[in-house]
Tab-separated table of C-alpha atoms in Angstrom:
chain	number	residue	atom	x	y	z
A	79	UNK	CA	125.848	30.095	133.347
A	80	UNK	CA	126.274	33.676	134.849
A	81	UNK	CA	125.624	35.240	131.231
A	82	UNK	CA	122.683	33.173	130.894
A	83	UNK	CA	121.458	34.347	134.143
A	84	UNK	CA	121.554	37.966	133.162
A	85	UNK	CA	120.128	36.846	129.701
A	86	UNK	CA	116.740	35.437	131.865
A	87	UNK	CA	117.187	39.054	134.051
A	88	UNK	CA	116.613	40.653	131.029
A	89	UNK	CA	113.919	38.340	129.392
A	90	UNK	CA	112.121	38.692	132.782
A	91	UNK	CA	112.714	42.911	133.568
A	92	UNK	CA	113.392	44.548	130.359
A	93	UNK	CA	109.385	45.011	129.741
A	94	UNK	CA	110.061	47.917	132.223
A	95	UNK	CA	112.445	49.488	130.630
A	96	UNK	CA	110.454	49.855	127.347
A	97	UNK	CA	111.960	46.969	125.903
A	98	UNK	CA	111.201	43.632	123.917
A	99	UNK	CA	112.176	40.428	125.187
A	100	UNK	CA	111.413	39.323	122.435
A	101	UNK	CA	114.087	41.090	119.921
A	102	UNK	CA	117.183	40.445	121.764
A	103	UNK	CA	120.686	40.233	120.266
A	104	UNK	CA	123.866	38.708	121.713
A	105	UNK	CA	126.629	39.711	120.554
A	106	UNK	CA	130.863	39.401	121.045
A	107	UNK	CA	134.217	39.505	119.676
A	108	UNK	CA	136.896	36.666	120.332
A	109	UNK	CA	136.497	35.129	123.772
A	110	UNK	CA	133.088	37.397	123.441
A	111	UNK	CA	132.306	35.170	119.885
A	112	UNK	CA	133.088	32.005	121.627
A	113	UNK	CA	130.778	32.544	124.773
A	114	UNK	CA	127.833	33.309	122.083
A	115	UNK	CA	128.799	30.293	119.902
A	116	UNK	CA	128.237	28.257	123.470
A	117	UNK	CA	124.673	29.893	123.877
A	118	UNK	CA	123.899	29.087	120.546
A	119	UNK	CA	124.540	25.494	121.023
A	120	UNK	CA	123.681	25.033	124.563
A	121	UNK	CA	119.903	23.881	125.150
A	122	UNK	CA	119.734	25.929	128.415
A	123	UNK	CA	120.201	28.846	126.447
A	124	UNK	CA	117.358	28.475	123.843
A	125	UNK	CA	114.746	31.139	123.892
A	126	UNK	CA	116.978	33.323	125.734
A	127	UNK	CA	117.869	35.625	122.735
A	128	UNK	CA	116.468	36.333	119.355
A	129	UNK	CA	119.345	37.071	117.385
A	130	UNK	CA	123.041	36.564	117.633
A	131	UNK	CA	126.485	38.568	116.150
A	132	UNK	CA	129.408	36.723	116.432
A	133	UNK	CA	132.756	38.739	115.625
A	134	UNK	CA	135.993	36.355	115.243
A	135	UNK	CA	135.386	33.173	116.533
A	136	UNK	CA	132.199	31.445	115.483
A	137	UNK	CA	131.876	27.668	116.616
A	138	UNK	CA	135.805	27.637	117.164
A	139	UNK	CA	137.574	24.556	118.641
A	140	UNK	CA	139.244	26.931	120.895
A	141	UNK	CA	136.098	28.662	122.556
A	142	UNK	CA	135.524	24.799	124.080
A	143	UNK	CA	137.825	22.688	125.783
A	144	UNK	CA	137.432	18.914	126.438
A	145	UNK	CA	137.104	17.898	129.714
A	146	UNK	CA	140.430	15.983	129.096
A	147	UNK	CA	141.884	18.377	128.542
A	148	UNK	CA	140.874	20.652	131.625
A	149	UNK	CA	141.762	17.728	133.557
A	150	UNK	CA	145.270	17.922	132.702
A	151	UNK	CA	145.568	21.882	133.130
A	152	UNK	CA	144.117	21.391	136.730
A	153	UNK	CA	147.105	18.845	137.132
A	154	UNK	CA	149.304	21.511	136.067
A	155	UNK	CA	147.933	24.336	137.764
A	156	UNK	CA	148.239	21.948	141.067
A	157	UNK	CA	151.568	20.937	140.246
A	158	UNK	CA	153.015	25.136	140.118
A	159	UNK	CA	151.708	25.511	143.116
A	160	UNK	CA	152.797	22.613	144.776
A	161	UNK	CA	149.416	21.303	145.773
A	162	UNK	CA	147.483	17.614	145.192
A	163	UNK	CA	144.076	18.403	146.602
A	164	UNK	CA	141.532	21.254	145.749
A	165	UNK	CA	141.870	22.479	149.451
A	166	UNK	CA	144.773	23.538	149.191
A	167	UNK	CA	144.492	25.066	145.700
A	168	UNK	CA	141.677	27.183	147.615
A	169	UNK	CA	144.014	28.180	150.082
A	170	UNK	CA	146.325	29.124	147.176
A	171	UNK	CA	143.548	31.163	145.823
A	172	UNK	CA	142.714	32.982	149.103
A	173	UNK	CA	145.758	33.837	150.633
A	174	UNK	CA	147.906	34.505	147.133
A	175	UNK	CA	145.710	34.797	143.762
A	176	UNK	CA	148.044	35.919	141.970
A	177	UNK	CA	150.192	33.179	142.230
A	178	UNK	CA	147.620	30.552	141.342
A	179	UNK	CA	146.527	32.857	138.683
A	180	UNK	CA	149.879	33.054	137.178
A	181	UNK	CA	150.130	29.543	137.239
A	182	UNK	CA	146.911	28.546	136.262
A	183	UNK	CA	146.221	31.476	133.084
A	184	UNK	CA	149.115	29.477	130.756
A	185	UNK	CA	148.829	26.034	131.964
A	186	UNK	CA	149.699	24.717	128.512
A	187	UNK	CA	152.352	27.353	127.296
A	188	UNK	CA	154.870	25.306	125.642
A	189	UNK	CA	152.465	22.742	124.552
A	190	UNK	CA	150.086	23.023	121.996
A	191	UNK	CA	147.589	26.220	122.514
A	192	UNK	CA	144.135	26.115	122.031
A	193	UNK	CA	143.382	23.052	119.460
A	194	UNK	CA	141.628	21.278	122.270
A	195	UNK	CA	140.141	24.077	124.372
A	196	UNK	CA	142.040	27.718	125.651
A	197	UNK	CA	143.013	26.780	129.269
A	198	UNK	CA	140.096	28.410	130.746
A	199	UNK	CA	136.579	27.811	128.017
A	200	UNK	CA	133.560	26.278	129.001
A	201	UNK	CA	133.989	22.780	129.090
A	202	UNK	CA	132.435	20.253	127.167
A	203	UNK	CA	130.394	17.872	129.596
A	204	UNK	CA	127.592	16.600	127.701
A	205	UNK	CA	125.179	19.322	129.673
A	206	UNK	CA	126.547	22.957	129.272
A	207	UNK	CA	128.423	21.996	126.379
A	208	UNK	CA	127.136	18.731	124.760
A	209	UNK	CA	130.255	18.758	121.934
A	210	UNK	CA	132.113	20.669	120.161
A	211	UNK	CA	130.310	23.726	119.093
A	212	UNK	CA	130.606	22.767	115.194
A	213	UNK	CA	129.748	19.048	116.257
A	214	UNK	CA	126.518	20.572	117.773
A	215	UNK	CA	125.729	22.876	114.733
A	216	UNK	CA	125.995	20.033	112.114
A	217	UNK	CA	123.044	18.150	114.088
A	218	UNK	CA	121.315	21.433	115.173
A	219	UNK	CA	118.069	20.343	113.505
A	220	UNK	CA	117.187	17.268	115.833
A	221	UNK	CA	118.158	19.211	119.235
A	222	UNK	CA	116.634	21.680	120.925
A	223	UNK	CA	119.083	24.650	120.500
A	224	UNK	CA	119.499	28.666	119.034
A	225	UNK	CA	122.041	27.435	115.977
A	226	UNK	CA	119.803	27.196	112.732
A	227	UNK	CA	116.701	28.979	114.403
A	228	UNK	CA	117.933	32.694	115.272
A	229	UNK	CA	119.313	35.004	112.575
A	230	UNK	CA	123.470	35.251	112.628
A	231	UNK	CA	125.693	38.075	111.698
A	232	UNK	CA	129.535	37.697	111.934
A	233	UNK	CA	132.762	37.306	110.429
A	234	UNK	CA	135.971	37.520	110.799
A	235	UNK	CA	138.838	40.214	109.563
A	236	UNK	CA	141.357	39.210	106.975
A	237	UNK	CA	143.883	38.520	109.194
A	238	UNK	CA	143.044	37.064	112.249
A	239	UNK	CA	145.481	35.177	112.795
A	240	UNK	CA	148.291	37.164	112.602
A	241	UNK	CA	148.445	38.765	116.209
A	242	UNK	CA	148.352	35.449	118.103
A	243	UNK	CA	151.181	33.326	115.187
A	244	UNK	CA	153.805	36.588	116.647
A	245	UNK	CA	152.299	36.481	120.504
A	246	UNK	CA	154.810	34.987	122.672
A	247	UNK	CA	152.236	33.830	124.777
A	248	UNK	CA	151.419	31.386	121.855
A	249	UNK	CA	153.752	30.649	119.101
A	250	UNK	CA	156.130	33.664	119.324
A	251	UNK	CA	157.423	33.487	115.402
A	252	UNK	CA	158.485	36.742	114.251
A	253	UNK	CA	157.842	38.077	111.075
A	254	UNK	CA	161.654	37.356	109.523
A	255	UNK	CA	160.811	33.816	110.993
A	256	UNK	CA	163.124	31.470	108.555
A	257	UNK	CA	161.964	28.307	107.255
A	258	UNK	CA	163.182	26.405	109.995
A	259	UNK	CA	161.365	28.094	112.308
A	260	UNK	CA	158.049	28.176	110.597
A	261	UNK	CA	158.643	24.198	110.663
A	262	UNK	CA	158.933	24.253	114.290
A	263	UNK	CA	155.604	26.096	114.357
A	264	UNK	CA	153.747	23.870	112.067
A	265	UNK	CA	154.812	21.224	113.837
A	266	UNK	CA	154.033	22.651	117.214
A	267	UNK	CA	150.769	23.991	116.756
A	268	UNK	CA	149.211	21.214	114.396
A	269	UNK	CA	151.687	17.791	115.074
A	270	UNK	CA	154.258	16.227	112.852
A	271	UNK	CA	150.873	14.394	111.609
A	272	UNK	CA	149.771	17.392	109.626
A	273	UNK	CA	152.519	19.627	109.151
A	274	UNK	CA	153.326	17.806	105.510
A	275	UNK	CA	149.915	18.496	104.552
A	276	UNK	CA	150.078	22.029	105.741
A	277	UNK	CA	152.598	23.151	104.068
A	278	UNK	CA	151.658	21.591	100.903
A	279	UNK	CA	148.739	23.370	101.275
A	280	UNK	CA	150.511	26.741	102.205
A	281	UNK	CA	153.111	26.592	100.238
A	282	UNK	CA	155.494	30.433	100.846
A	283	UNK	CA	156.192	30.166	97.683
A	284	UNK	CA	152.506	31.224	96.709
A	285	UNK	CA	152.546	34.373	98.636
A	286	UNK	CA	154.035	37.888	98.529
A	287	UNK	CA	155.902	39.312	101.453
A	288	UNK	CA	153.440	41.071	102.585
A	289	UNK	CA	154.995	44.042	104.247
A	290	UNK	CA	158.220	43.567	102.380
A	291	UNK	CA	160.311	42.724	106.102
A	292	UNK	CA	157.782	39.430	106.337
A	293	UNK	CA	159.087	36.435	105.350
A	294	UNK	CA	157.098	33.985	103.279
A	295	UNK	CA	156.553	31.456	105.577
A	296	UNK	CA	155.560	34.050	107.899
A	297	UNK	CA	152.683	35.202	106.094
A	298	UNK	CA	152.037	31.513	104.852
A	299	UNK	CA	151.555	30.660	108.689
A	300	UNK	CA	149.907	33.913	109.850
A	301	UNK	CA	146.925	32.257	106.960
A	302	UNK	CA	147.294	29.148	108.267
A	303	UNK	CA	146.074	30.572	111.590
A	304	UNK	CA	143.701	32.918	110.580
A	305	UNK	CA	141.683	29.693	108.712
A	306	UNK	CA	141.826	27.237	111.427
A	307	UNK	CA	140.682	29.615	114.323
A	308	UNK	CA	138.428	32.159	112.863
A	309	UNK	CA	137.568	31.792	109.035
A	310	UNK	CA	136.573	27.805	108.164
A	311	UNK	CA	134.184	27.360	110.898
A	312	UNK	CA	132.621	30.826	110.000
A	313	UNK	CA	132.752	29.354	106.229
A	314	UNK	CA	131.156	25.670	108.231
A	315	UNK	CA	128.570	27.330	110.300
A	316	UNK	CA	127.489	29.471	107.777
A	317	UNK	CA	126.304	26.856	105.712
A	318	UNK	CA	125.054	24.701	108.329
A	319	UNK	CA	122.112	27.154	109.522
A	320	UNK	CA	118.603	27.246	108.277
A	321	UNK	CA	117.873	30.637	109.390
A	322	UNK	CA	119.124	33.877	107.927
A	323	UNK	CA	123.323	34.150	107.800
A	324	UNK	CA	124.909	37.267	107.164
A	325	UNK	CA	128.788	36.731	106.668
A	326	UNK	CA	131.229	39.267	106.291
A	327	UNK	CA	135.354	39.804	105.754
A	328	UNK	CA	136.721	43.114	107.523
A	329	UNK	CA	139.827	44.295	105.220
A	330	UNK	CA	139.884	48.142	106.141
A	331	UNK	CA	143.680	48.398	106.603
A	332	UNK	CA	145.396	50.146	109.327
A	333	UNK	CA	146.699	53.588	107.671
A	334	UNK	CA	149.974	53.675	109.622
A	335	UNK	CA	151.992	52.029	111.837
A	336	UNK	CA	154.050	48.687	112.702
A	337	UNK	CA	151.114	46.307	111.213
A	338	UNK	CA	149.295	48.917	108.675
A	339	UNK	CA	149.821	46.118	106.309
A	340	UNK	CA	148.104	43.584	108.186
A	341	UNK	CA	144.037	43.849	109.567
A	342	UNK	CA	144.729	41.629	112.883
A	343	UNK	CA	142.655	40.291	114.923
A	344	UNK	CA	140.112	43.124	117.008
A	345	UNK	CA	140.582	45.606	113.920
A	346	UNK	CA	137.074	45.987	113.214
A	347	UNK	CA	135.926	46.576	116.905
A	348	UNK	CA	136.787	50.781	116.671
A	349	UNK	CA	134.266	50.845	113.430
A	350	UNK	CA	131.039	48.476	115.433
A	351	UNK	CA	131.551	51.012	118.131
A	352	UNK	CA	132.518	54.153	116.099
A	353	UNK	CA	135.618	55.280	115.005
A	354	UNK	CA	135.831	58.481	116.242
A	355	UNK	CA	137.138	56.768	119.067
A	356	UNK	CA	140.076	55.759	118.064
A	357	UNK	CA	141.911	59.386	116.233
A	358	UNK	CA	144.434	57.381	114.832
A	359	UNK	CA	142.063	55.272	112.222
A	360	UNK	CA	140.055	58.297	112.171
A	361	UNK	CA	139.996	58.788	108.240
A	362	UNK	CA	137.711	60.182	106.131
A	363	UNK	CA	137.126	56.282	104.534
A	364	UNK	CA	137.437	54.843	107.646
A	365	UNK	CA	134.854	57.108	109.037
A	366	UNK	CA	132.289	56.544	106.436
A	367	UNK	CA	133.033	52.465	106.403
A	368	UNK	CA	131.905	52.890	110.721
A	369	UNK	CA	129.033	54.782	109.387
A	370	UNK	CA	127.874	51.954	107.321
A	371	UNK	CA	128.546	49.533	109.943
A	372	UNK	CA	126.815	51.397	112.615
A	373	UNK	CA	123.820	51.240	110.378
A	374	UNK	CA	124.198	47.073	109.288
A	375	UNK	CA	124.688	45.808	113.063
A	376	UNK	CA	121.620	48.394	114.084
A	377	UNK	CA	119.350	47.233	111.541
A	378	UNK	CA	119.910	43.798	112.392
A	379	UNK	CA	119.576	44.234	116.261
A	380	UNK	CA	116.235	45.657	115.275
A	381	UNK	CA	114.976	43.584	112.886
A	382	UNK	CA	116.801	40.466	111.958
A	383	UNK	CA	118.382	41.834	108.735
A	384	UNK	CA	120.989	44.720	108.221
A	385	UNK	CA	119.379	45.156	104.408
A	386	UNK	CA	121.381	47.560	102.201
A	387	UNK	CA	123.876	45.595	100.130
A	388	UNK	CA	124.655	42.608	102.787
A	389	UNK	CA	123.758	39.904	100.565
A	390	UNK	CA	122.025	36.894	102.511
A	391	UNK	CA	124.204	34.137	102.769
A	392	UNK	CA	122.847	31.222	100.441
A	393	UNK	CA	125.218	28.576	100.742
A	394	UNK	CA	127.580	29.830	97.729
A	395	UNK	CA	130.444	31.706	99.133
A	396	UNK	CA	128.317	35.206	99.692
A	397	UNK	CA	129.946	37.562	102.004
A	398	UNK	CA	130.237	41.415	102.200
A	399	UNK	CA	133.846	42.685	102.069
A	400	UNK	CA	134.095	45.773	104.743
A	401	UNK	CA	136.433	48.516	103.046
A	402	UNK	CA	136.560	51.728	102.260
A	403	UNK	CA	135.273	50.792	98.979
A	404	UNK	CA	131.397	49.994	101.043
């Protein structure tokens, strides 16, 4: 609601500043990617922006959380600070915020993270947030909302995942995880329901250590992470809108250090906003791969379409891979 509110400031003022209120693109990364999936799907919202760029996390599960399940981390967060009533959680708030926000920012560590909602996501009430924000996109046509109507670039890097399977604020498996562990991960962060089905369907076995210290199962759950949160419901929404999709993969690698290996989750950001900011990816490939970028996401600010070899998404599996070799 308060980004939408600066999102009318602008619609209303921005005529003053030379501007078009008309040819306005929102656009975010992660939590950033979730809050724009929300204005694409929320009614409210419509009109509000012309175009939208969505970087690692479009229509996620975890940028939305049930109102179940904010119920029960408001339990939680009353319970660690020995409260029952919302008085005296304000009092909490007033006289020691960091306590409540310390007990409040992790309500469901040691539970399972993020498959119904992060512990603080808009919640899904049936005004803000009438469902799930792939729910919403699969009947976009018949509701009055920005999903299917406003062009949409985004994508994901090719390993998303992998920063947030190693976190120890989520899953905390290490990259010599052994097999038992990785069980206790698939188990933890999908239920004993799936976890047979999982790892049929990531078998270790089928990948490469990849650096040479990572164990199989490792890697095979660092993809099984990367899919669920960030890449299949960029592969959904992709082919649920009727207006211009441009989808891309990020796979620049690092050139040194402890994940050079890996392209985690944020590794694009430096090249959208110009690497030169960042001397340590500042390579002469790297360099001319921001230089590209800087021209796609421009282009498509401006005019709906970042032309030069970003194929439109057509329902097949088009996508531009982002490398030194664009």
């Amino acid at each position: 609601m308060d980004q939408r509110l600066a999102l009318r400031w602008v619609r209303d003022n921005i005529g003053a500043f030379g501007g078009d209120r008309d040819r306005v693109t929102l656009f975010g990364h992660s939590a950033g990617a979730a809050a724009v999936s929300a204005h694409l799907v929320s009614p409210a919202s419509t009109g509000l922006f012309s175009r939208a760029g969505v970087i690692s996390g479009t229509m996620a599960n975890w940028g939305s959380h049930s109102a179940e399940a904010a119920e029960r981390n408001y339990a939680h967060a009353l319970a660690s600070v020995n409260c029952t009533t919302l008085v005296c959680l304000l009092d909490v708030a007033e006289d020691d915020p960091a306590r409540l926000q310390r007990a409040a920012r992790w309500s469901w560590k040691g539970r399972t993270p993020c498959r119904d909602g992060c512990s603080f996501a808009p919640v899904i009430d049936g005004v803000e947030q009438l469902d799930w924000p792939l729910a919403v996109a699969r009947r976009a046509a018949s509701l009055t909302v920005s999903f299917g109507r406003v062009p949409l670039l985004h994508g994901t890097t090719l390993d998303d995942g992998y920063g947030f399977v190693k976190n120890d604020n989520f899953f905390n498996l290490t990259n010599a995880a052994t097999p038992a562990q990785c069980d206790t991960y698939v188990r933890g962060a999908w239920g004993a329901a799936l976890s047979a089905n999982l790892t049929s369907l990531y078998p270790p076995s089928s990948y490469k250590p990849w650096p040479p210290r990572d164990s199989l199962c490792f890697v095979a759950a660092a993809r099984m992470e990367t899919d669920f949160a960030y890449a299949c419901t960029a592969r959904q929404a992709s082919r649920l809108s009727a207006a211009p999709v441009y989808r891309y993969l990020f796979s620049m690698h690092t050139p040194d250090g402890a994940d050079a290996e890996w392209v985690p989750h944020g590794h694009d950001l430096p090249f959208v906003f110009q690497i030169d900011t960042d001397p340590t990816q500042a390579t002469a490939p790297a360099r001319a791969l921001a230089r590209t970028m800087l021209g796609y996401w421009t282009r498509f600010a401006a005019s709906g379409d970042p032309a030069g070899r970003w194929p439109r998404f057509d329902h097949g599996e088009q996508l531009l891979r982002l490398d030194a070799n664009v």
